[in-house]
Short mmCIF file of C-alpha atoms in Angstrom, two decimals:
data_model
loop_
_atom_site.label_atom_id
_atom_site.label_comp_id
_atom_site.label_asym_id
_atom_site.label_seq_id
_atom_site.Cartn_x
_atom_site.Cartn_y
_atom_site.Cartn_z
CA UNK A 1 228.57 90.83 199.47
CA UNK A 2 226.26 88.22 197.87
CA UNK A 3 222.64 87.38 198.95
CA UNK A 4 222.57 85.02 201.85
CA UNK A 5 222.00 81.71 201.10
CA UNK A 6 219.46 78.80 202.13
CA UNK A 7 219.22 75.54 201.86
CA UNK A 8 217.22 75.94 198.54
CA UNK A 9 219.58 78.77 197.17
CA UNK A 10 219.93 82.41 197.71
CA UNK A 11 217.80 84.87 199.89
CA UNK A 12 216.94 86.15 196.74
CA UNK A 13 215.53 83.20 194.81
CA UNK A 14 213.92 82.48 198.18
CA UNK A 15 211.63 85.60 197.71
CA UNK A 16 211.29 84.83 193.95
CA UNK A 17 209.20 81.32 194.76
CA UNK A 18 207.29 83.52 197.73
CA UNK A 19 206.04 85.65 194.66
CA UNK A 20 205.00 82.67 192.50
CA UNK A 21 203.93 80.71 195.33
CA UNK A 22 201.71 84.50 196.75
CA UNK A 23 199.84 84.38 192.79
CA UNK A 24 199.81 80.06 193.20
CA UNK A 25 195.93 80.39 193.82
CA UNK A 26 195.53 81.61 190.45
CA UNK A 27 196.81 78.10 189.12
CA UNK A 28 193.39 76.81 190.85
CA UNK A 29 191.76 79.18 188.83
CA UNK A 30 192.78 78.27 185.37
CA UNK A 31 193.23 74.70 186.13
CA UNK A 32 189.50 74.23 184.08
CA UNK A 33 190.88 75.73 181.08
CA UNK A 34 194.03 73.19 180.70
CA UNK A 35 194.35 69.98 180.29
CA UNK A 36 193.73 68.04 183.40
CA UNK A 37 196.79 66.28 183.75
CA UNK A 38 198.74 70.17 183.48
CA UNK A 39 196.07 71.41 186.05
CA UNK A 40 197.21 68.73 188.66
CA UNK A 41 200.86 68.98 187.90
CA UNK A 42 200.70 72.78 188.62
CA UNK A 43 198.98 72.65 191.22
CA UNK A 44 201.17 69.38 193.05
CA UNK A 45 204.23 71.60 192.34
CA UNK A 46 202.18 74.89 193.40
CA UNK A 47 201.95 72.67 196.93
CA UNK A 48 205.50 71.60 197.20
CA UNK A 49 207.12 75.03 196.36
CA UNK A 50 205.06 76.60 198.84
CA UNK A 51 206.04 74.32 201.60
CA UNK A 52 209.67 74.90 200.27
CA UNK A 53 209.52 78.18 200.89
CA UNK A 54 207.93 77.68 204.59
CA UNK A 55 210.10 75.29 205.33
CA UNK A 56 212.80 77.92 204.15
CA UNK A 57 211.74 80.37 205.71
CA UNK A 58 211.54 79.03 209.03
CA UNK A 59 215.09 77.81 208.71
CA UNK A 60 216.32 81.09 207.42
CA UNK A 61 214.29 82.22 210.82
CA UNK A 62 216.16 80.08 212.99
CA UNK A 63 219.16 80.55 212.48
CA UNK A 64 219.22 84.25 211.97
CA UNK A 65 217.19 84.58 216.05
CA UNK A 66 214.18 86.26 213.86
CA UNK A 67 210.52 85.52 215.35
CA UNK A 68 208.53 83.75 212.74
CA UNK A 69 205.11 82.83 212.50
CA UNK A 70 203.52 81.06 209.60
CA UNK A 71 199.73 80.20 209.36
CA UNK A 72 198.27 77.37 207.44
CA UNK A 73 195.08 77.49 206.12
CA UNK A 74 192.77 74.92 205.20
CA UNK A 75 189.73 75.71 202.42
CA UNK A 76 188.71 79.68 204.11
CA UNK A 77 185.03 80.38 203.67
CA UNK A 78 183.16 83.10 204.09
CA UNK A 79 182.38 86.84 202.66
CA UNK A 80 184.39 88.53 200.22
CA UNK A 81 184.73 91.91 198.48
CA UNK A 82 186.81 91.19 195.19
CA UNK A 83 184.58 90.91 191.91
CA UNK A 84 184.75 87.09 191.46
CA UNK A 85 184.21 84.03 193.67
CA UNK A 86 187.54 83.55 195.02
CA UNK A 87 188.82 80.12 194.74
CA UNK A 88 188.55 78.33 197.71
CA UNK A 89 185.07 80.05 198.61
CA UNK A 90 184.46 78.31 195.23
CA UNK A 91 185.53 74.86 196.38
CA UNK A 92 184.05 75.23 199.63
CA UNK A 93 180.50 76.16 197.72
CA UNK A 94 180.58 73.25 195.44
CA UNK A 95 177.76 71.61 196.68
CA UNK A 96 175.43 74.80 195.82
CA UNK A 97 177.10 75.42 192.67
CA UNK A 98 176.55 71.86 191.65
CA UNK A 99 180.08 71.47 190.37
CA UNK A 100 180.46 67.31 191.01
CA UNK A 101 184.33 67.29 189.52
CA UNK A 102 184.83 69.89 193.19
CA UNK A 103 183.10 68.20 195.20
CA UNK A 104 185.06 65.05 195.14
CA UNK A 105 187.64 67.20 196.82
CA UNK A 106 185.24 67.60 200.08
CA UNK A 107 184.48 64.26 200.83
CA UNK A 108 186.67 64.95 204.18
CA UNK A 109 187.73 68.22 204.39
CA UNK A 110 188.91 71.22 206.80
CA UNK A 111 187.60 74.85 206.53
CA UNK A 112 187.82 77.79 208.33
CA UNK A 113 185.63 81.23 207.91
CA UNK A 114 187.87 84.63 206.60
CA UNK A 115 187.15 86.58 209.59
CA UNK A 116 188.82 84.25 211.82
CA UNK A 117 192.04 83.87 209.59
CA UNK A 118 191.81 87.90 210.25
CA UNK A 119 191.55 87.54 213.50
CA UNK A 120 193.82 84.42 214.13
CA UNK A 121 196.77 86.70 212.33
CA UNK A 122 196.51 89.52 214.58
CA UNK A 123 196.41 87.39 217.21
CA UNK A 124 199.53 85.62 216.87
CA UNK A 125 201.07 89.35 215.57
CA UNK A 126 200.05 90.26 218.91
CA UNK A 127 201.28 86.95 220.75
CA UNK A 128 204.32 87.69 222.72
CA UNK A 129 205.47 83.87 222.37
CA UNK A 130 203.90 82.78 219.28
CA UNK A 131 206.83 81.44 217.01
CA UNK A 132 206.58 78.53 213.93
CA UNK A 133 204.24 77.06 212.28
CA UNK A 134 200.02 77.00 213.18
CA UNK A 135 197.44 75.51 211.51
CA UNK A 136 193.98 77.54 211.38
CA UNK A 137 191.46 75.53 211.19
CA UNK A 138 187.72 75.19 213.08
CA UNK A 139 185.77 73.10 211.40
CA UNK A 140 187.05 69.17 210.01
CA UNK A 141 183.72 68.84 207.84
CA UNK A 142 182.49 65.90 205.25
CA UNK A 143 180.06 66.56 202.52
CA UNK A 144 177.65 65.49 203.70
CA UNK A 145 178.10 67.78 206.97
CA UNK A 146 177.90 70.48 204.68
CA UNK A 147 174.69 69.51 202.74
CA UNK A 148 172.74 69.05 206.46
CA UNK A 149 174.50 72.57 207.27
CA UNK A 150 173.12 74.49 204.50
CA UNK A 151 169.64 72.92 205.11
CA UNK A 152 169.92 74.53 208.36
CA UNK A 153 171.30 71.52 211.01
CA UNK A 154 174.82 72.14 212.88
CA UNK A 155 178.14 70.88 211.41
CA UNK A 156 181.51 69.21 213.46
CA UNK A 157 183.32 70.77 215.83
CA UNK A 158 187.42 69.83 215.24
CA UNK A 159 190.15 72.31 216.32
CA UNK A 160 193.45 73.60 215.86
CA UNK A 161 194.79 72.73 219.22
CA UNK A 162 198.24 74.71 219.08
CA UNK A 163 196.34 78.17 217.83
CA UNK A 164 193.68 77.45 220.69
CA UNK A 165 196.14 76.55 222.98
CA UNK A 166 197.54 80.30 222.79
CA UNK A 167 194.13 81.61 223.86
CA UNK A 168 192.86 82.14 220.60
CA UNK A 169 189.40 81.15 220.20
CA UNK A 170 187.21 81.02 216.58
CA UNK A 171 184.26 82.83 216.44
CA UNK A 172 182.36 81.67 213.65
CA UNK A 173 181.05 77.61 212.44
CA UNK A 174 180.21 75.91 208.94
CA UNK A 175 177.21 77.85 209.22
CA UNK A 176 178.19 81.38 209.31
CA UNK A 177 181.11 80.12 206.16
CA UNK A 178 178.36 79.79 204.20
CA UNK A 179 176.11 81.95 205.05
CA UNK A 180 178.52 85.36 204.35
CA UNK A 181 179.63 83.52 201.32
CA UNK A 182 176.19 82.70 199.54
CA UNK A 183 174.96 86.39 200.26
CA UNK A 184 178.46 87.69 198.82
CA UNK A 185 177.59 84.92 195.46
CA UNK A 186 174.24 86.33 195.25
CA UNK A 187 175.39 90.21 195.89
CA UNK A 188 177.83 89.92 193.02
CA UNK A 189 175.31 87.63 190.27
CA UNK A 190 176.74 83.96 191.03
CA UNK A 191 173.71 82.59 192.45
#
């Protein structure tokens, strides 16, 4: 018996794109090093492949009476424990690291800290009715909010209203992004 087949192919070459979509963030990465025409083609196709694969999923889901749960997640901020400024802590840091090309990419932007992605997770794991998509996001956030935030004034409050309508509630603001991020920057040499 063959592999079960979705709307974009097999089962099989479902799980295939999950893989390249799971090491996609790399593509942000190396974008720098390319040209910058490649760089935005990877990363546009990087974008669509992974909503593919959600949209896939959730199908596959459907129709097969599984219980799925996917969580979107807008630029995550906060702490971190691998050796090099991950990605989107990157992006979300522009401003400090004075990289202008980034920051264009903040103008209007929405950002959530890594401890409440954690905790937003185990929440819906632990959600008896939580099913589809959610978007995970606290903060909607300009540039400028952020400059004012790390001088030390309070950011915009925006939420995700069908995670908080489950109960879930976020426990940390721009603030706190930053400041677990710029002490893990400066732990680890980048500042």
């Amino acid at each position: 018996m063959g592999s079960p087949t979705t709307s974009l192919g097999t089962f099989g070459e479902v799980f295939r794109e999950i893989r390249w979509v799971a090491v996609s963030d790399k593509i942000t990465v190396i974008v720098g090093r390319i040209p910058e025409t490649v760089g935005r083609i990877l990363v546009i196709v990087g974008r669509i492949l992974a909503k593919l694969v959600e949209r896939t999923a959730l199908e596959f889901a459907e129709r097969n009476g599984l219980d799925l749960v996917t969580v979107v997640l807008p630029i995550v901020v906060g702490p971190f424990v691998c050796p090099n400024v991950p990605s989107s802590v990157y992006m979300g840091m522009a401003p400090i690291f004075g990289d202008q090309e980034q920051c264009k990419y903040l103008v209007s932007t929405y950002m959530v800290h890594i401890d409440d992605v954690a905790s937003a997770h185990i929440f819906l794991l632990e959600h008896a009715n939580a099913k589809g998509r959610y978007i995970c996001s606290s903060i909607q956030t300009t540039i400028h909010d952020q400059v004012m935030e790390i001088k030390g004034y309070k950011g915009t409050n925006v939420s995700s209203m069908k995670l908080l309508n489950t109960g879930f509630k976020f426990k940390y603001g721009l603030g706190k992004m930053f400041d677990g991020a710029i002490q893990s920057c400066k732990e680890k040499g980048f500042l």
